[in-house]
Short mmCIF file of C-alpha atoms in Angstrom, two decimals:
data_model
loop_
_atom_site.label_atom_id
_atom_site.label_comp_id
_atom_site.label_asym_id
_atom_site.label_seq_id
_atom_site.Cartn_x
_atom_site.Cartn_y
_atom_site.Cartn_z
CA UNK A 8 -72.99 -47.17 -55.45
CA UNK A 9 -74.82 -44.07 -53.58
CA UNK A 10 -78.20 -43.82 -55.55
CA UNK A 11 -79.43 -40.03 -54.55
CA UNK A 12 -83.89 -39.22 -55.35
CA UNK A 13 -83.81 -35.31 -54.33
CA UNK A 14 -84.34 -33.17 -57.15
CA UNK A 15 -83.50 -35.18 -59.85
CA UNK A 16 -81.84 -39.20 -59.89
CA UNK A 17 -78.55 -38.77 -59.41
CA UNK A 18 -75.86 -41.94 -59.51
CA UNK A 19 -72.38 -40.87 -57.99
CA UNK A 20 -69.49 -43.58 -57.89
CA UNK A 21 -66.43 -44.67 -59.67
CA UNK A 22 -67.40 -46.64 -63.03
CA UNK A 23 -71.33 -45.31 -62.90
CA UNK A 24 -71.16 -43.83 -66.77
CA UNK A 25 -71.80 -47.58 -67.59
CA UNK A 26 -75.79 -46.80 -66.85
CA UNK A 27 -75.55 -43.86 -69.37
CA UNK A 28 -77.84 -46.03 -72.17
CA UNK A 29 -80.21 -47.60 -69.54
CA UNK A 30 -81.12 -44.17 -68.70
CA UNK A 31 -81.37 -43.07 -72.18
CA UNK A 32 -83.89 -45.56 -72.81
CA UNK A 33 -85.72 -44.93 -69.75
CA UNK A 34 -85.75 -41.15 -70.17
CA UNK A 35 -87.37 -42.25 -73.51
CA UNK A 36 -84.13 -41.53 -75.89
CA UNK A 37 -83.54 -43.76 -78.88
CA UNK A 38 -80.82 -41.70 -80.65
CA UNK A 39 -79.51 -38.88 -77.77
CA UNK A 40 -77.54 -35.95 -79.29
CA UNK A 41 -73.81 -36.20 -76.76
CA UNK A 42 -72.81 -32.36 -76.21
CA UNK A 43 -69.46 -31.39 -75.62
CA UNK A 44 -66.30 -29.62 -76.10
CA UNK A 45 -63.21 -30.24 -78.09
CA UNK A 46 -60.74 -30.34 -75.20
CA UNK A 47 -62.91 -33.06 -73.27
CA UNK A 48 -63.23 -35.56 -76.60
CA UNK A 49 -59.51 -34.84 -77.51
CA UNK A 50 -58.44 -35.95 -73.23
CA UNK A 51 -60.34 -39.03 -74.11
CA UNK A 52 -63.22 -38.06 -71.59
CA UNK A 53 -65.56 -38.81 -73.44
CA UNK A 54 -64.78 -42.39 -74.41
CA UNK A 55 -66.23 -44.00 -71.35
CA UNK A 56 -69.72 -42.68 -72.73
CA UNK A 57 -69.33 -43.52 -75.89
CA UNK A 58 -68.42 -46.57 -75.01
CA UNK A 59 -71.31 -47.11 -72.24
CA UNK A 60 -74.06 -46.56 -75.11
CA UNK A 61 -73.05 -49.14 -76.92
CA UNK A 62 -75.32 -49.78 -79.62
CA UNK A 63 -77.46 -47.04 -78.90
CA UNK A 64 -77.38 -44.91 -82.27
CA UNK A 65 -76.17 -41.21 -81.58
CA UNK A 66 -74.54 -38.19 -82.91
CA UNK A 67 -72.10 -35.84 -81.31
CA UNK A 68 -71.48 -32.08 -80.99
CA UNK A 69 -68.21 -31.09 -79.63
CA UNK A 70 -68.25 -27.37 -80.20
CA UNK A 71 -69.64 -25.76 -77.00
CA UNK A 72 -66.92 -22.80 -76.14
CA UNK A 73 -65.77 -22.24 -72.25
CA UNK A 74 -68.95 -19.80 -71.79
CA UNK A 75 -72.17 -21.47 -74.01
CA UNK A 76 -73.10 -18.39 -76.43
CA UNK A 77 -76.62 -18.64 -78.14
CA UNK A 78 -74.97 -19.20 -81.52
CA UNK A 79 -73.26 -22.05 -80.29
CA UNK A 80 -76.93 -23.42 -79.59
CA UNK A 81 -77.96 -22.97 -82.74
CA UNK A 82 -75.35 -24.90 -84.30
CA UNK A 83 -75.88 -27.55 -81.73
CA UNK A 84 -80.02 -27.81 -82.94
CA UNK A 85 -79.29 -27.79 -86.52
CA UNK A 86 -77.13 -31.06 -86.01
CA UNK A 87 -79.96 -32.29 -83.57
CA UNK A 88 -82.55 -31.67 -86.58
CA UNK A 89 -80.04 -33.12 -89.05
CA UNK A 90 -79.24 -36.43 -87.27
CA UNK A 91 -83.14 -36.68 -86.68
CA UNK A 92 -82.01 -37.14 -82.52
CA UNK A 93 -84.95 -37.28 -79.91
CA UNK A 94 -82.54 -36.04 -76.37
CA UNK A 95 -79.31 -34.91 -74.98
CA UNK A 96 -76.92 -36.34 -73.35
CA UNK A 97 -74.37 -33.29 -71.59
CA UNK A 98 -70.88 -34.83 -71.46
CA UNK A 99 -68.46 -32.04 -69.86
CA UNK A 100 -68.36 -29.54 -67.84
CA UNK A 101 -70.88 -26.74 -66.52
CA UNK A 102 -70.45 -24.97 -70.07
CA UNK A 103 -72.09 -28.49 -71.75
CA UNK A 104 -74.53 -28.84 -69.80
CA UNK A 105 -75.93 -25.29 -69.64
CA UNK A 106 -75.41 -25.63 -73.94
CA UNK A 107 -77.52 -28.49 -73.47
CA UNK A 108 -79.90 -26.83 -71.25
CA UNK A 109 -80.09 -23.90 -74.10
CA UNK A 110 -80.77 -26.33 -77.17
CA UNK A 111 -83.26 -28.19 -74.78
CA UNK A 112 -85.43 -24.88 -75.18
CA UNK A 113 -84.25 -23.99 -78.81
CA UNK A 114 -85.03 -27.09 -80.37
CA UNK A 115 -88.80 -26.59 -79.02
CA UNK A 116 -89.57 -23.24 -78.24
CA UNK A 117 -90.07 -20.40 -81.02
CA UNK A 118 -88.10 -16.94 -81.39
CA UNK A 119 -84.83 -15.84 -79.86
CA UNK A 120 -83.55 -17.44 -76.95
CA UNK A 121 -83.64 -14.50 -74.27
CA UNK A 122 -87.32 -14.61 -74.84
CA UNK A 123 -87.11 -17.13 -72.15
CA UNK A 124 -84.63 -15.53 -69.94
CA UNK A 125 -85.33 -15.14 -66.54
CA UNK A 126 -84.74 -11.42 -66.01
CA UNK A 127 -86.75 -11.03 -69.46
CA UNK A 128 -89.75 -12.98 -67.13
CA UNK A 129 -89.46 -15.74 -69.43
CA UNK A 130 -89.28 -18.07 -67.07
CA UNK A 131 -93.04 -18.91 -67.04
CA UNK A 132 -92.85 -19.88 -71.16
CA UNK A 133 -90.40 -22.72 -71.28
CA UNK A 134 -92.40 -25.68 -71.26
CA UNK A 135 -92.36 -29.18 -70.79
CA UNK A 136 -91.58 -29.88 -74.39
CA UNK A 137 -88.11 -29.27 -73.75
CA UNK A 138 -86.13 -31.96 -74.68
CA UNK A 139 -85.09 -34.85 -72.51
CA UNK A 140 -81.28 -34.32 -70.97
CA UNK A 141 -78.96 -36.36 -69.11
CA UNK A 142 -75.98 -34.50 -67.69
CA UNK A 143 -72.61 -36.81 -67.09
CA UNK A 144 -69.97 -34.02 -65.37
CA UNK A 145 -66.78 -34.10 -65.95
CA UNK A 146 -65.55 -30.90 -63.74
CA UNK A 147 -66.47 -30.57 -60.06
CA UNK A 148 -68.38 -27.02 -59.88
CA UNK A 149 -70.94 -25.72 -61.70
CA UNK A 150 -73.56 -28.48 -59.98
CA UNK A 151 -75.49 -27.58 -63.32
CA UNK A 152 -76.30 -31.48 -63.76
CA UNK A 153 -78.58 -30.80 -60.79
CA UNK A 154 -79.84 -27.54 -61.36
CA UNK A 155 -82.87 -26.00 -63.33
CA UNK A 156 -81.05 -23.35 -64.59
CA UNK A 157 -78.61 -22.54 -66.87
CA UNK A 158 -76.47 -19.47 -68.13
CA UNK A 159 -75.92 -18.37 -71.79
CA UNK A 160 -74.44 -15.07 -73.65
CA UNK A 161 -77.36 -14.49 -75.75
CA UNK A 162 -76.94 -12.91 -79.22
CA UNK A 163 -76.93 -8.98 -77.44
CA UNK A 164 -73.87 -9.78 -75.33
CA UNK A 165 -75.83 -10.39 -71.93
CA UNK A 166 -74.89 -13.37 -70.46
CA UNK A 167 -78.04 -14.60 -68.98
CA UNK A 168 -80.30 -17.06 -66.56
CA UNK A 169 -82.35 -19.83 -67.74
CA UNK A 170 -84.51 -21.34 -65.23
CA UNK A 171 -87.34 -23.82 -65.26
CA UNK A 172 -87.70 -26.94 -63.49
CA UNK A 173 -88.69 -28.57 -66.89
CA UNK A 174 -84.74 -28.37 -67.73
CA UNK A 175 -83.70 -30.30 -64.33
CA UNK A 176 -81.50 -33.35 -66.58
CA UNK A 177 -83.40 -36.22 -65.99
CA UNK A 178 -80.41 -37.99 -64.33
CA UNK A 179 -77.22 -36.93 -63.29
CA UNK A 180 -74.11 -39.29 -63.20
CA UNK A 181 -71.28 -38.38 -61.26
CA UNK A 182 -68.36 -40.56 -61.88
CA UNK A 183 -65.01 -39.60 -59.98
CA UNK A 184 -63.40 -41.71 -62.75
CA UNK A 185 -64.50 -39.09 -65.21
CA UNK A 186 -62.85 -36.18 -63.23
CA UNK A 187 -59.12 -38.02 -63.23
CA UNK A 188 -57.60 -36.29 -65.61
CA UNK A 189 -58.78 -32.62 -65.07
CA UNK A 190 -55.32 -30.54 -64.68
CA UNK A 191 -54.72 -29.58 -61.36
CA UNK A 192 -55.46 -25.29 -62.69
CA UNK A 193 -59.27 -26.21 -63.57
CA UNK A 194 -59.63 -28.71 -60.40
CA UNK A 195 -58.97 -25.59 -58.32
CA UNK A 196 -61.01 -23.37 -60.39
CA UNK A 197 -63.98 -25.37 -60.48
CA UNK A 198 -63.52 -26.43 -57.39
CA UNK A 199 -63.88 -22.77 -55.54
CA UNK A 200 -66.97 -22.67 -58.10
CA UNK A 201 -68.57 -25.43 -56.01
CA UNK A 202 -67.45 -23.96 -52.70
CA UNK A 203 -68.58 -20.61 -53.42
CA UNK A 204 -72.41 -22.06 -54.08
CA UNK A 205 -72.01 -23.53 -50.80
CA UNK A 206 -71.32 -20.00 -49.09
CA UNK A 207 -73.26 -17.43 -50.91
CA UNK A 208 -76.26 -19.79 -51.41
CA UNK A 209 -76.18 -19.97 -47.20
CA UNK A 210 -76.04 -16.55 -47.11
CA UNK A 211 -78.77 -16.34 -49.07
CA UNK A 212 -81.67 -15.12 -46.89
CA UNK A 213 -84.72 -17.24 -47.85
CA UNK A 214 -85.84 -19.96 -45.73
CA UNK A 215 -84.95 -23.00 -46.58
CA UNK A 216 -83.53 -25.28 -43.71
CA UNK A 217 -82.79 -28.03 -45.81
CA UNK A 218 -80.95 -26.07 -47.96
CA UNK A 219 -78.79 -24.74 -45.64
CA UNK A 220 -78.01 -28.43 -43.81
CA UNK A 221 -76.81 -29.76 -47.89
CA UNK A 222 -75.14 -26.12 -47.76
CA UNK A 223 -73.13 -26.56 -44.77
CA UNK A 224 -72.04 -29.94 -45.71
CA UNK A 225 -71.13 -29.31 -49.26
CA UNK A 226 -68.80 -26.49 -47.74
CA UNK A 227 -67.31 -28.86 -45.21
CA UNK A 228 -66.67 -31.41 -48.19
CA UNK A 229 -65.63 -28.98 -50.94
CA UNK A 230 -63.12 -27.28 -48.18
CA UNK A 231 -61.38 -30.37 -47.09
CA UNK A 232 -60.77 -32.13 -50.42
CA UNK A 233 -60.11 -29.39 -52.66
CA UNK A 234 -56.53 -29.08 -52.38
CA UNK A 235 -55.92 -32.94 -52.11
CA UNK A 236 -57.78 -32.92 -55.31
CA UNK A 237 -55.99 -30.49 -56.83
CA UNK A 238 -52.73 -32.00 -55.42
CA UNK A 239 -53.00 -35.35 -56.84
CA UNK A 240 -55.45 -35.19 -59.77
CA UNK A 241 -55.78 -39.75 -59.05
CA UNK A 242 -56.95 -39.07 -55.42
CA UNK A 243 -60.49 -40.96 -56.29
CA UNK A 244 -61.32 -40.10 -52.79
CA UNK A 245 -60.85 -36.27 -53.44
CA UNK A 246 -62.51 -36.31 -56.47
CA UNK A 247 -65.89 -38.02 -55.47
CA UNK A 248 -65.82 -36.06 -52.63
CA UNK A 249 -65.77 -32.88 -55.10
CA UNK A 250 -68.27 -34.01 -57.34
CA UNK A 251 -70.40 -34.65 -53.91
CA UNK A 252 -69.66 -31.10 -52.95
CA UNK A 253 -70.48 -29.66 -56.65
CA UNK A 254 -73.65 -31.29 -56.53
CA UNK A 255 -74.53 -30.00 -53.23
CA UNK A 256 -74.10 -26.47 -53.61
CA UNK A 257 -76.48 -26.82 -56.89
CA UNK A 258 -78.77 -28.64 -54.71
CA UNK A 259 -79.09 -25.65 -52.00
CA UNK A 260 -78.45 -22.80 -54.47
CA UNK A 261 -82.20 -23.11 -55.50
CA UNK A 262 -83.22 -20.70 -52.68
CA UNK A 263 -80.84 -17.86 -54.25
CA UNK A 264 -77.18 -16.75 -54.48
CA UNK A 265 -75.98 -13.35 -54.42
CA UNK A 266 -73.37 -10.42 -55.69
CA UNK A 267 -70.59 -12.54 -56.22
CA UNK A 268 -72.39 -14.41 -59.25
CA UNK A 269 -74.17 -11.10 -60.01
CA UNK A 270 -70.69 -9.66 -60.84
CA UNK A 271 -69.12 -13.25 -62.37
CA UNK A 272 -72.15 -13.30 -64.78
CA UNK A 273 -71.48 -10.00 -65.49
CA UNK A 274 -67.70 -9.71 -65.68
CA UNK A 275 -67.89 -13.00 -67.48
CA UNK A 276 -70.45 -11.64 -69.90
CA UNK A 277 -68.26 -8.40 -70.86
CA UNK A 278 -65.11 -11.19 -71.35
CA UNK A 279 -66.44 -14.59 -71.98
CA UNK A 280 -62.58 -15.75 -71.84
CA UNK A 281 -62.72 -15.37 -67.84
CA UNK A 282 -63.10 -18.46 -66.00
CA UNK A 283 -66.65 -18.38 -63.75
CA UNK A 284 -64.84 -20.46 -60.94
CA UNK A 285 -62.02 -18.49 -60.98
CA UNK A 286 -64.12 -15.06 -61.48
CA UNK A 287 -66.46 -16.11 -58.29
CA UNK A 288 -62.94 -17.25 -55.47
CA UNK A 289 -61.95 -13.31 -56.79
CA UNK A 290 -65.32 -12.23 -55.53
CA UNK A 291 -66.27 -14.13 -52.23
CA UNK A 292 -64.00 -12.02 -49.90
CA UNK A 293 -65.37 -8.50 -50.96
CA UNK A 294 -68.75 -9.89 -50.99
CA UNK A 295 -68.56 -12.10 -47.73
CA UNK A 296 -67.10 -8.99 -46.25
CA UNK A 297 -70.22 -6.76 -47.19
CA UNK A 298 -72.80 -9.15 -46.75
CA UNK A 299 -70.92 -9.52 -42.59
CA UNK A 300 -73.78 -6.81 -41.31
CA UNK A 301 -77.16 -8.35 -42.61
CA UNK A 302 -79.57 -8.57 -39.92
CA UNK A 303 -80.29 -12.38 -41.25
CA UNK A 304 -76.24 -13.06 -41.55
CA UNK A 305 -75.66 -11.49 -37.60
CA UNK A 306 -79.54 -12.92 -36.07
CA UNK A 307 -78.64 -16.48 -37.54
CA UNK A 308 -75.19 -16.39 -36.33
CA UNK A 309 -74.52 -17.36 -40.60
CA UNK A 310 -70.52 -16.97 -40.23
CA UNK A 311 -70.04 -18.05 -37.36
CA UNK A 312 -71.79 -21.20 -38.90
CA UNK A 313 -69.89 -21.13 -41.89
CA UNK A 314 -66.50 -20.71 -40.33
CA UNK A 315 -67.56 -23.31 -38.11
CA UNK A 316 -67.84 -26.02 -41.04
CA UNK A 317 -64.19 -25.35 -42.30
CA UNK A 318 -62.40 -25.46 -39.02
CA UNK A 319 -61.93 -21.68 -37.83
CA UNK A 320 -62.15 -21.34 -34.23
CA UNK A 321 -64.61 -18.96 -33.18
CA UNK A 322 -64.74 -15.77 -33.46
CA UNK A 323 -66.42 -12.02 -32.91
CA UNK A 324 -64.91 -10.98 -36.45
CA UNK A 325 -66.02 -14.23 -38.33
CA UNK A 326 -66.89 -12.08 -41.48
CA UNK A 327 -63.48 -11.47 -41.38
CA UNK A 328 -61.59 -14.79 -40.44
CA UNK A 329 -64.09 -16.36 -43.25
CA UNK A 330 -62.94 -13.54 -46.06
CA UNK A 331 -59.43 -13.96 -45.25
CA UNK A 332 -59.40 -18.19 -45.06
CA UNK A 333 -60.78 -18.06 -49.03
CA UNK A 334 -57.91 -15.80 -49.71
CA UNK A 335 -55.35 -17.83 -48.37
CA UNK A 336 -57.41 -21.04 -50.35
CA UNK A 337 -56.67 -19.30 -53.46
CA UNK A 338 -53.32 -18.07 -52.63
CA UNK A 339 -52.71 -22.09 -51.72
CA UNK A 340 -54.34 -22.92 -55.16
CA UNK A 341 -52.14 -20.93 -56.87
CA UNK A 342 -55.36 -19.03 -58.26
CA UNK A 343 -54.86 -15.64 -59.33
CA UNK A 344 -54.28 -13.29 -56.81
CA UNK A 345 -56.97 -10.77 -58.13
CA UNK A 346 -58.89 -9.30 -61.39
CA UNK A 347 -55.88 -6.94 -61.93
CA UNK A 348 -53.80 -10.46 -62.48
CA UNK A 349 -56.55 -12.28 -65.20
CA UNK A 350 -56.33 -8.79 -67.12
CA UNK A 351 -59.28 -7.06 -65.85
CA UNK A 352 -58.82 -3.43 -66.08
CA UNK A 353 -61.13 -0.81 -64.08
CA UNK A 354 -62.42 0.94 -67.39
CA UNK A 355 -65.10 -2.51 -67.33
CA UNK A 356 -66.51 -0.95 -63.84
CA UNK A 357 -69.57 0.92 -65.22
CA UNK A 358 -70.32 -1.96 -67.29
CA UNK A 359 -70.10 -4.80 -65.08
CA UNK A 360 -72.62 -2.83 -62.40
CA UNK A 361 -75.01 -1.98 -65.07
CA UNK A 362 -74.80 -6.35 -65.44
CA UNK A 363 -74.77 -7.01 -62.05
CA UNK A 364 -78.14 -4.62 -61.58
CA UNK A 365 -80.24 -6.59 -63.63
CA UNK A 366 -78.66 -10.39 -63.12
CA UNK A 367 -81.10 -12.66 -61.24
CA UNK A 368 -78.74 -13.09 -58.14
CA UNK A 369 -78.66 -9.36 -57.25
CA UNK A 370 -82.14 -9.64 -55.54
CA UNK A 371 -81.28 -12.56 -53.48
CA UNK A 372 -78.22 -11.50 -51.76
CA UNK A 373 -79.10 -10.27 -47.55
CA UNK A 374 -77.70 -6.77 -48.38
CA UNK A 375 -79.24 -5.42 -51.97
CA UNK A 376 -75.96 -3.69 -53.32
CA UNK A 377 -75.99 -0.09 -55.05
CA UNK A 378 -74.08 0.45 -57.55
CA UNK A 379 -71.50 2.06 -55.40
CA UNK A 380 -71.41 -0.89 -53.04
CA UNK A 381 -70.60 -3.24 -56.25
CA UNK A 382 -68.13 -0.53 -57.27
CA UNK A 383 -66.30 -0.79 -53.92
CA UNK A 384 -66.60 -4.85 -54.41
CA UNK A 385 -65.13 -4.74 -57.60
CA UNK A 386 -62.19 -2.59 -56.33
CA UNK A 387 -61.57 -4.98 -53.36
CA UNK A 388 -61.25 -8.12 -55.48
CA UNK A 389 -58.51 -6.11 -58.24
#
């Protein structure tokens, strides 16, 4: 068993739900609210954790929709008041965990819950009363069981960033076992969620060296796997490797992503039935394509770098050769082949750049995009 102490504890190996109630009690839990969805209690996913906290009393909510809403919260922290629980234990997907993350704050902070959204410079108020969490993934992707953020559509429709290193989940385990039976769609979805961490956050231009080293590997992982995974869904090998690479793009995005999760927050917050993985593989070509000309991207040779760690021979035009490879990935996938094809239509423009403005991610990207520059993004992924 690999035993990881970087930002959080993090346990990743076939079978490693089975420590889920020694780390309740040592994260000070004696009845842990489980959070999850429907479709992951109905596949049987969540069993194994059931199962692991053996006599450890609990409760469970199994309502969290694909993209966590604030109401969805609430409902979550009435049953947490109800059942009298003390912590959380995130069983799913990015979606759960970020849930979690949200009734973390709500179940000990006053007021609304975009009074602590990052953009609304709420950052600073969420304190260390938030409630304990545990986050056991069952997608490879989102990284969120590593992360001290989290994104929820608040009660106005914005879909908004929650971060605080007070709601880092106490421990993270990543069991490959748990990942099995995830359909071979939302393997590849999820999947190019993890990868595209892995990119924008090395495009990112703050320094942070060891960021970009878990960056680079992450991509090299996430690249080489991802269709075995996808492939054959029982490839253990594939799927720990995924999980690895989820993980490590959470790891390194904490010095900054970019446009393409400006315009996924945003898109995603204007139609909370798109898929963020899916929404981000539509993005990374327009948006590796105009971030090609940053003075950090050319000084730091960044693509060349990047193109490097998935096999592409060198080249003059990596900006290119790198846009064009993640096309082909999807194509391979059998992702969509653009917005036009998940039903976006270009009457959403105006709205999604107002979104992608104000997200957190726009100021961290190496070019700052105007709203004609997202325009001409949004355009190139259709």
């Amino acid at each position: 068993m690999a035993r990881i102490l970087y930002l959080t504890q993090i346990d990743i190996d076939p079978g490693v739900v089975r420590l889920l109630a020694a780390e309740c009690e040592r994260a000070g839990m004696r009845r842990p609210l489980l959070v999850t969805d429907a479709g992951v209690r109905a596949a049987g996913v969540l069993q194994p954790a059931l199962d692991a906290l053996g006599a450890l009393p609990h409760a469970v909510f199994d309502q969290t929709p694909s993209n966590p809403t604030e109401a969805a919260v609430r409902a979550a922290v009435d049953q947490l008041r109800r059942e009298g629980c003390d912590g959380l234990v995130a069983v799913g997907g990015g979606s759960s965990i970020d849930l979690a993350k949200g009734v973390a704050i709500a179940a000990t902070h006053p007021g609304p819950l975009k009074t602590y959204a990052t953009i609304e410079g709420g950052s600073s108020l969420i304190t260390d009363r938030v409630l304990p969490l545990i986050a056991v993934p069952t997608t490879a992707g989102t990284g969120s069981e590593v992360a001290r953020g989290a994104i929820v559509i608040v009660d106005d429709g914005r879909k908004l960033g929650f971060h605080s290193w007070h709601l880092l989940p106490k421990a993270a385990l990543l069991d490959p076992e748990l990942t099995l039976a995830l359909p071979p769609g939302l393997t590849a979805a999820t999947g190019m969620d993890a990868i595209a961490h892995c990119l924008e956050t090395f495009m990112a231009p703050a320094v942070n060296p060891p960021a970009d080293g878990i960056a680079l590997d992450g991509l090299a992982r996430g690249w080489a796997h991802i269709e075995r995974a996808t492939r054959d869904g029982r490839d253990i090998s594939a799927r720990w490797n995924m999980l690895s690479a989820s993980m490590q793009g959470a790891m390194a995005f904490q010095k900054g992503l970019g446009c393409v999760h400006s315009l996924s927050h945003s898109l995603g917050g204007v139609n909370p039935r798109l898929h963020h993985g899916t929404l981000n593989a539509m993005f990374l070509p327009a948006v590796i394509r105009f971030n090609a000309s940053a003075p950090s991207i050319q000084a730091e040779q960044r693509l060349q770098r990047m193109a490097q760690a998935i096999g592409l021979p060198g080249c003059d035009s990596a900006g290119h050769a790198l846009a064009d490879a993640v096309t082909a990935l999807n194509a391979r996938l059998g992702l969509p082949s653009g917005l036009r094809a998940m039903g976006v239509k270009d009457e959403v423009f105006d709205r999604v750049v107002d979104g992608a403005m104000a997200d957190h991610c726009h100021k961290t990207n190496p070019r700052i995009a105007t709203r004609d520059d997202y325009l001409q993004m949004l355009q190139a992924a259709m």
